[in-house]
CSV table of C-alpha atoms in Angstrom, one decimal:
chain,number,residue,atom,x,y,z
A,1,UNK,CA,-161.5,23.0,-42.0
A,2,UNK,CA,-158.0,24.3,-41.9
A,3,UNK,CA,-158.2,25.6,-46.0
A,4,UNK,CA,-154.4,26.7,-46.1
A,5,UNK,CA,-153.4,23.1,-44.9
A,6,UNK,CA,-155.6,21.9,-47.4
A,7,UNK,CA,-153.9,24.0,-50.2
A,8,UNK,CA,-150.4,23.1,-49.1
A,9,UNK,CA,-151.4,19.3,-49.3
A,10,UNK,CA,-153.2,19.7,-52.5
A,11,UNK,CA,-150.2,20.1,-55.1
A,12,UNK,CA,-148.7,17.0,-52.7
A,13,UNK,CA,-151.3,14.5,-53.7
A,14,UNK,CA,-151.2,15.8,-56.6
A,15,UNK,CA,-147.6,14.1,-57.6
A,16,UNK,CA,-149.9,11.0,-57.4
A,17,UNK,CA,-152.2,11.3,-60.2
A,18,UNK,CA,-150.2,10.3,-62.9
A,19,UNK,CA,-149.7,7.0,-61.1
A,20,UNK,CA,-153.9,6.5,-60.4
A,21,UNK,CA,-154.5,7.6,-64.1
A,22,UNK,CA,-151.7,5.5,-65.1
A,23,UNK,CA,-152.8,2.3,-63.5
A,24,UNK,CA,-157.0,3.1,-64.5
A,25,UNK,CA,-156.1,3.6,-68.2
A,26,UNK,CA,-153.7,0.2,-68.2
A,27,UNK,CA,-156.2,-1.7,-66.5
A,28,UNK,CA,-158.9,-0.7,-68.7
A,29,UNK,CA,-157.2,-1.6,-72.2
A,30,UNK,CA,-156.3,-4.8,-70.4
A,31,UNK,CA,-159.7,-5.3,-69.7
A,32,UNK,CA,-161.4,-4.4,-73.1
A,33,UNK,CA,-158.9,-6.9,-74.5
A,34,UNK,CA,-160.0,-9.8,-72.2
A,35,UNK,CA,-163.5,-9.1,-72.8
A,36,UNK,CA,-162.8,-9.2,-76.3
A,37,UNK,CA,-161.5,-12.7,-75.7
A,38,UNK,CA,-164.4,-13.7,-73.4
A,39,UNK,CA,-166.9,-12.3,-75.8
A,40,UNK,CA,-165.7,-14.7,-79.0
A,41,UNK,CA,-165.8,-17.4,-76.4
A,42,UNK,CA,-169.2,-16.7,-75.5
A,43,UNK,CA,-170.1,-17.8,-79.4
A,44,UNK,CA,-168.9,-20.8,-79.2
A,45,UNK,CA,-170.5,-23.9,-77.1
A,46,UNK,CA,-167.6,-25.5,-75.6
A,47,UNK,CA,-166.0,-22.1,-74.2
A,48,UNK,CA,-169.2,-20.8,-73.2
A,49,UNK,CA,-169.6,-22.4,-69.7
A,50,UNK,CA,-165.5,-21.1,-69.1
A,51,UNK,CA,-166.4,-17.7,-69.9
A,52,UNK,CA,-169.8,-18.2,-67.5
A,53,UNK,CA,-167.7,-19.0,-64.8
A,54,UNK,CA,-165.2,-16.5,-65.1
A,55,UNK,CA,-167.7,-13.7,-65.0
A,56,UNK,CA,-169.3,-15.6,-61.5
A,57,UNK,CA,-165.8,-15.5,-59.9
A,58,UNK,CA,-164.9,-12.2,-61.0
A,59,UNK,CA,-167.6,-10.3,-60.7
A,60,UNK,CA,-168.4,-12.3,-57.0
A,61,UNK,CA,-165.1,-11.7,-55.4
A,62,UNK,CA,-164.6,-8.1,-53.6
A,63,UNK,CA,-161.4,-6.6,-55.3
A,64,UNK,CA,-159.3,-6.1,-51.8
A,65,UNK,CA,-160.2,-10.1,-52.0
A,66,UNK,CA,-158.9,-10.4,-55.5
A,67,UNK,CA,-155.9,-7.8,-55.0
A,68,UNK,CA,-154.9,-9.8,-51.4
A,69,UNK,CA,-155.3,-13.4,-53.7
A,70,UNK,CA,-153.4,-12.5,-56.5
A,71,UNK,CA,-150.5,-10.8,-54.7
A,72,UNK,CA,-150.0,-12.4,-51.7
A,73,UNK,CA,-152.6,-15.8,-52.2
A,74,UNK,CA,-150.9,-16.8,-55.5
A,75,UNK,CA,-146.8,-16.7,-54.9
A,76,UNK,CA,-147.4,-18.3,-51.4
A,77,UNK,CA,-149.2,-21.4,-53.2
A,78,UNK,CA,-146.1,-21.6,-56.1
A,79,UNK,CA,-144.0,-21.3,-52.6
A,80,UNK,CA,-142.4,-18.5,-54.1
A,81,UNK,CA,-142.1,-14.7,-53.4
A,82,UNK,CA,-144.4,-12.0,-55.5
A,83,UNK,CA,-142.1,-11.6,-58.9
A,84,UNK,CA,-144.1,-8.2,-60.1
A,85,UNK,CA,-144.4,-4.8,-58.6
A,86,UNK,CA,-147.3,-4.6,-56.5
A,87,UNK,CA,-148.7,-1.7,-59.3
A,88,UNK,CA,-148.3,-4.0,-61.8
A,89,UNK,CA,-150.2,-6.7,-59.6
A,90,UNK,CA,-152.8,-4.4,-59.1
A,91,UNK,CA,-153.2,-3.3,-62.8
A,92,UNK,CA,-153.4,-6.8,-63.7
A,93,UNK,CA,-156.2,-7.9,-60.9
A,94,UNK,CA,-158.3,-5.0,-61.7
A,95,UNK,CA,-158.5,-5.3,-65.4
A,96,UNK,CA,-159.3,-9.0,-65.1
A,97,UNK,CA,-162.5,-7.9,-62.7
A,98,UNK,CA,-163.3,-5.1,-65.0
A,99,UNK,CA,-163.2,-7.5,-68.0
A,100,UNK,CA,-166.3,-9.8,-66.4
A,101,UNK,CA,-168.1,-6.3,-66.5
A,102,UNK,CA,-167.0,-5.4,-69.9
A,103,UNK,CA,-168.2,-9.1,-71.5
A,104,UNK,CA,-172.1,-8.6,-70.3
A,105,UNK,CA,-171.6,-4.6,-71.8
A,106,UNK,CA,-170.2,-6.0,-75.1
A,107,UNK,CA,-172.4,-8.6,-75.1
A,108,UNK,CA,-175.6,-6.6,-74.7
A,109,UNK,CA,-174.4,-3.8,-77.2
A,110,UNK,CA,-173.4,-6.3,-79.9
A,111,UNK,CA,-177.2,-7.8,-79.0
A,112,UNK,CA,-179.1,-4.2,-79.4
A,113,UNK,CA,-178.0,-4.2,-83.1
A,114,UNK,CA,-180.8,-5.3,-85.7
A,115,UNK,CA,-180.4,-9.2,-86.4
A,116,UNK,CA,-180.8,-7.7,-89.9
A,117,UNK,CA,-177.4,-6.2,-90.4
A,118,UNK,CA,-176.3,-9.8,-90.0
A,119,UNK,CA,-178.9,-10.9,-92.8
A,120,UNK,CA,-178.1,-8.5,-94.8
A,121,UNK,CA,-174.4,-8.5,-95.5
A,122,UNK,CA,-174.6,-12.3,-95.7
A,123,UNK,CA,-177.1,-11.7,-98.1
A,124,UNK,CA,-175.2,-9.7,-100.2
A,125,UNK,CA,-171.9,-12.3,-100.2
A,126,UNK,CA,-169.8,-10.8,-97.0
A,127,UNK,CA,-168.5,-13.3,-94.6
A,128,UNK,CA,-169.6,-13.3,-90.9
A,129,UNK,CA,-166.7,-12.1,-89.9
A,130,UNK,CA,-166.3,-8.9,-92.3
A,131,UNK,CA,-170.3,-8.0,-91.3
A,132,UNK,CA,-169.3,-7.6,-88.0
A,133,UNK,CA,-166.3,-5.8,-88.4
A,134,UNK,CA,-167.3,-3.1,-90.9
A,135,UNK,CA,-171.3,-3.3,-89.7
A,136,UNK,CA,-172.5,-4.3,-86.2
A,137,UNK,CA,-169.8,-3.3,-84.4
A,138,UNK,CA,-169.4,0.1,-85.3
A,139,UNK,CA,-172.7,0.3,-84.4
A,140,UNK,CA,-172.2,-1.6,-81.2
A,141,UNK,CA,-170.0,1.2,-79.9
A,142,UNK,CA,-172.2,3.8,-80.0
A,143,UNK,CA,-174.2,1.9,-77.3
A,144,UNK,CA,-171.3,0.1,-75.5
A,145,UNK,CA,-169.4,3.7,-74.8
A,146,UNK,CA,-172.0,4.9,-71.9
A,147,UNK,CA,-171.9,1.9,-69.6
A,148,UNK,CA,-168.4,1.5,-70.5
A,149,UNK,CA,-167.5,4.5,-68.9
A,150,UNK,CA,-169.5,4.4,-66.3
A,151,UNK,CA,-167.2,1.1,-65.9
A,152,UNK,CA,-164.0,2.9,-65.9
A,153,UNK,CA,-165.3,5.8,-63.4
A,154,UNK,CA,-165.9,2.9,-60.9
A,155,UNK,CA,-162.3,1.3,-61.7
A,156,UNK,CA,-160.6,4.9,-61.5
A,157,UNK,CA,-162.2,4.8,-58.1
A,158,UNK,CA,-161.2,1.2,-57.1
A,159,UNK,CA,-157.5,2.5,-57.7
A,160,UNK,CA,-157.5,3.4,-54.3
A,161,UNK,CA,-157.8,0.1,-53.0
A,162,UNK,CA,-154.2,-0.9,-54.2
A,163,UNK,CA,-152.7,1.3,-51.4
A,164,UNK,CA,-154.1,-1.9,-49.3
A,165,UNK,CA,-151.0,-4.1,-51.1
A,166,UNK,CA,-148.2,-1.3,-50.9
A,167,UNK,CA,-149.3,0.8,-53.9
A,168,UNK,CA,-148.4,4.5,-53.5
A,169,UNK,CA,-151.2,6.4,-55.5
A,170,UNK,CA,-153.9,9.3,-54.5
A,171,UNK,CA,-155.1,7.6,-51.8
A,172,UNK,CA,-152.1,6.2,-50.4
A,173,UNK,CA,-150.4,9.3,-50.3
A,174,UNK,CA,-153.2,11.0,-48.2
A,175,UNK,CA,-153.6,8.6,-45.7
A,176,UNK,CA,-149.6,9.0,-45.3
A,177,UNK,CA,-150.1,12.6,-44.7
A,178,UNK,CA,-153.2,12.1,-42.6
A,179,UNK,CA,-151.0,9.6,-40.5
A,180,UNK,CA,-148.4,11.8,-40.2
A,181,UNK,CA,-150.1,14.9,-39.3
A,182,UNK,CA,-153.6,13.7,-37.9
A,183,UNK,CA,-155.3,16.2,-40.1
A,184,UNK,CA,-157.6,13.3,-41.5
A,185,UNK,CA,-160.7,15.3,-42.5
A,186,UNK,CA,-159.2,18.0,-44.5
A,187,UNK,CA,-156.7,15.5,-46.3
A,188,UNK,CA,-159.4,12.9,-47.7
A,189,UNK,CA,-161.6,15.8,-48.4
A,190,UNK,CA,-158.5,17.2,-51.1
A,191,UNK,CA,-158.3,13.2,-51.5
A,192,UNK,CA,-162.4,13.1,-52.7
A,193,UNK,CA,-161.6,16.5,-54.7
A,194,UNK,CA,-158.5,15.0,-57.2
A,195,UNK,CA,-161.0,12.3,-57.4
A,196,UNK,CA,-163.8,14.7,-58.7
A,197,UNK,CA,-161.7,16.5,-60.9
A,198,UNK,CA,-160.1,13.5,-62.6
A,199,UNK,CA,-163.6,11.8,-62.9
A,200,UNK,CA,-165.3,15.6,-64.1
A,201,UNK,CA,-162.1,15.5,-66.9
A,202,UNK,CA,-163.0,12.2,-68.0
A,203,UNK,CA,-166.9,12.8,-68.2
A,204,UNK,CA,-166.2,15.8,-71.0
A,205,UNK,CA,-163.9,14.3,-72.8
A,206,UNK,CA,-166.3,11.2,-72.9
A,207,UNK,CA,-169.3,13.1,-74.3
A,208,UNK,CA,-166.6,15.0,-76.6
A,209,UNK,CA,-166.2,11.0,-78.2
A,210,UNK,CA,-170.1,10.7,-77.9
A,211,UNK,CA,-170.8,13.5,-79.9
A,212,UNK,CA,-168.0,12.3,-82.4
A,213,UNK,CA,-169.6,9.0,-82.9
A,214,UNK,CA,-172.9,10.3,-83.6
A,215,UNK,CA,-172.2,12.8,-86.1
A,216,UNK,CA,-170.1,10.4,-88.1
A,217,UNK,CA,-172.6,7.9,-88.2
A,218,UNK,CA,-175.7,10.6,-88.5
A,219,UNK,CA,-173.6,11.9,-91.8
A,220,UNK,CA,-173.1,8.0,-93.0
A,221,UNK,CA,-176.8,7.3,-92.4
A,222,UNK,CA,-177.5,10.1,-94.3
């Protein structure tokens, strides 16, 4: 291990991280919002089996097969060339594999909330609607924020795989440098540490919202 080459690289990959944070975060608001989509289609009988078959595809199909079908499969079938940046492409592809996760989280966190909320506020003259909004799923949250995260961890890591359709991010830029210089252990091993330390950032700040959550709801329960 050659530590001073690994220091000298280590501010170098680091110009990157802005773009792999950039691209996670996009892709994962992208994604809560077609989940959100899936998840009222799931209620209703004549979506249902659309949404079903959306979550087979997308959660079936490996994401260099998803990245390689929507940026290269795609404009070649319109006979035209790729008209969006290839970051863009691969924000777009990820959050619509992340969103077939973030239906069956959604969908089980809405579930874990007592059937009796529901009675209830109809019972007392709220529309379905309003019970929701105001009752289950603030509670739903609570529950959907672990597995949630634990989804966006995996897509912060999955970033790496857009370097395979000309994206420039953490990963790309070591395995330019490891090209370049044939120093391939030390430069994925600073690659694996921004990795860490992005992931390690995320994790506190997640319990920070965690802890948040539960003492605003313990005080309204109380």
């Amino acid at each position: 291990m050659d530590f001073p080459y690994m220091l000298k690289v280590f501010p170098e990959i680091g110009k990157y991280v802005p773009v792999t944070l950039l691209m996670a975060v996009a892709a994962m608001m992208l994604a809560i919002i077609v989940a959100a989509v899936l998840s009222v289609g799931q209620h209703h009988k004549s979506s249902r089996w659309l949404v079903d078959f959306y979550v087979l595809i997308f959660r079936g199909f490996p994401t260099l097969v998803i990245f390689f079908v929507g940026y290269y499969g795609l404009p070649q079938l319109l006979h035209s060339r790729s008209l969006v940046p290839a970051s863009i492409a691969a924000t777009v592809c990820l959050a619509l594999k992340e969103g077939a996760y973030l239906v069956e989280i959604f969908r089980s966190g809405i579930a874990s909330v007592a059937k009796s909320q529901l009675e209830t506020g109809l019972a007392l003259g709220m529309s379905k609607s309003l019970v929701y909004r105001k009752i289950i799923i603030p509670q739903a949250i609570r529950i959907i924020i672990p597995p949630a995260g634990n989804t966006f961890v995996g897509l912060l890591k999955e970033t790496s795989l857009a370097f395979s359709i000309g994206v420039t991010e953490i990963f790309g830029a070591g395995k330019l440098l490891a090209t370049e210089n044939f120093e391939y252990f030390d430069v994925y091993l600073v690659v694996g540490i921004w990795y860490v330390i992005m992931i390690y950032v995320y994790t506190l700040l997640q319990k920070l919202l965690e802890k948040h959550l539960a003492r605003r709801f313990g005080e309204e329960a109380a």
